[in-house]
Coordinates of N, CA and C in Angstrom, one line a residue:
M1 N -30.9 -18.3 54.7 CA -31.1 -19.7 54.4 C -32.0 -19.8 53.1
L2 N -33.1 -19.0 53.1 CA -34.0 -19.0 52.0 C -33.3 -18.5 50.7
L3 N -32.5 -17.5 50.9 CA -31.8 -16.9 49.7 C -30.8 -18.0 49.1
A4 N -30.1 -18.7 49.9 CA -29.2 -19.8 49.5 C -30.0 -20.9 48.8
L5 N -31.2 -21.3 49.3 CA -32.0 -22.3 48.7 C -32.6 -21.9 47.4
L6 N -33.0 -20.6 47.3 CA -33.5 -20.1 46.0 C -32.4 -20.0 45.0
T7 N -31.2 -19.6 45.4 CA -30.1 -19.5 44.4 C -29.7 -20.9 43.9
L8 N -29.6 -21.9 44.8 CA -29.2 -23.2 44.3 C -30.3 -23.8 43.4
G9 N -31.6 -23.6 43.8 CA -32.7 -24.1 43.0 C -32.7 -23.4 41.6
G10 N -32.4 -22.1 41.5 CA -32.3 -21.4 40.3 C -31.2 -21.9 39.4
L11 N -30.0 -22.1 40.0 CA -28.9 -22.6 39.2 C -29.2 -24.0 38.7
F12 N -29.8 -24.9 39.5 CA -30.2 -26.2 39.0 C -31.1 -26.2 37.8
Y13 N -32.2 -25.4 38.0 CA -33.2 -25.3 36.9 C -32.7 -24.6 35.7
F14 N -31.7 -23.7 35.8 CA -31.2 -23.0 34.7 C -30.5 -24.0 33.8
H15 N -29.8 -25.0 34.3 CA -29.1 -26.0 33.5 C -30.1 -26.9 32.9
E16 N -31.3 -27.1 33.4 CA -32.3 -28.0 32.9 C -33.0 -27.4 31.7
M17 N -33.0 -26.0 31.6 CA -33.7 -25.4 30.5 C -33.0 -25.6 29.2
K18 N -33.8 -25.7 28.1 CA -33.3 -25.9 26.8 C -33.2 -24.5 26.2
V19 N -32.0 -24.0 26.2 CA -31.7 -22.7 25.7 C -30.8 -22.9 24.4
Q20 N -31.2 -22.2 23.3 CA -30.5 -22.3 22.1 C -29.7 -21.1 21.9
N21 N -28.5 -21.2 21.3 CA -27.7 -20.0 21.0 C -28.3 -19.2 19.9
V22 N -28.8 -19.9 18.9 CA -29.5 -19.3 17.8 C -30.9 -19.8 17.7
P23 N -31.9 -19.0 18.2 CA -33.3 -19.4 18.2 C -33.9 -19.5 16.8
D24 N -34.9 -20.3 16.6 CA -35.6 -20.5 15.4 C -36.5 -19.3 15.2
V25 N -36.2 -18.4 14.2 CA -37.0 -17.2 13.9 C -37.5 -17.3 12.5
E26 N -38.8 -17.1 12.3 CA -39.3 -17.1 10.9 C -39.5 -15.6 10.5
R27 N -38.9 -15.3 9.4 CA -39.0 -13.9 8.9 C -40.2 -13.8 8.1
P28 N -41.0 -12.7 8.2 CA -42.2 -12.6 7.4 C -41.8 -12.3 5.9
M29 N -42.6 -12.9 5.0 CA -42.4 -12.8 3.6 C -43.3 -11.6 3.1
I30 N -42.7 -10.7 2.5 CA -43.5 -9.5 1.9 C -43.5 -9.6 0.4
T31 N -44.6 -9.4 -0.2 CA -44.8 -9.5 -1.6 C -45.3 -8.1 -2.1
I32 N -44.6 -7.5 -3.1 CA -45.0 -6.2 -3.6 C -45.4 -6.5 -5.1
T33 N -46.6 -6.0 -5.4 CA -47.1 -6.1 -6.7 C -47.2 -4.7 -7.3
I34 N -46.6 -4.5 -8.5 CA -46.7 -3.2 -9.2 C -47.5 -3.4 -10.4
V35 N -48.5 -2.6 -10.6 CA -49.4 -2.6 -11.7 C -49.0 -1.5 -12.7
A36 N -48.7 -1.9 -13.9 CA -48.2 -1.0 -14.9 C -49.4 -0.2 -15.5
A37 N -49.2 1.1 -15.8 CA -50.2 1.9 -16.4 C -49.8 2.3 -17.8
L38 N -50.7 2.4 -18.7 CA -50.4 2.9 -20.0 C -50.0 4.3 -20.0
P39 N -49.2 4.7 -20.9 CA -48.7 6.2 -20.9 C -49.9 7.1 -21.2
L40 N -50.9 6.7 -22.0 CA -52.0 7.5 -22.2 C -52.8 7.8 -21.0
S41 N -53.0 6.8 -20.1 CA -53.8 7.1 -18.9 C -53.0 7.9 -17.9
L42 N -51.7 7.8 -17.9 CA -50.9 8.7 -17.1 C -51.0 10.2 -17.5
E43 N -51.0 10.4 -18.8 CA -51.1 11.7 -19.4 C -52.4 12.3 -19.0
R44 N -53.5 11.5 -19.1 CA -54.8 12.0 -18.7 C -54.9 12.4 -17.3
F45 N -54.2 11.6 -16.4 CA -54.3 11.9 -15.0 C -53.5 13.1 -14.7
W46 N -52.3 13.3 -15.3 CA -51.5 14.5 -15.0 C -52.2 15.8 -15.5
F47 N -52.9 15.7 -16.6 CA -53.5 17.0 -17.2 C -54.8 17.3 -16.5
K48 N -55.4 16.3 -15.8 CA -56.7 16.6 -15.1 C -56.4 17.4 -13.8
C49 N -55.2 17.2 -13.2 CA -54.9 17.8 -12.0 C -54.5 19.2 -12.2

């Protein structure tokens, strides 16, 4: 009897829930910043190593 009551209650409340087919999802925004280097500073870095 308890199982039947819980099943009927669950079916009733399942229809009362607001379920969306496509949920609202915010995608994170990623920003990439590239800092340019002068060729002379690159040469100095490579020859120091």
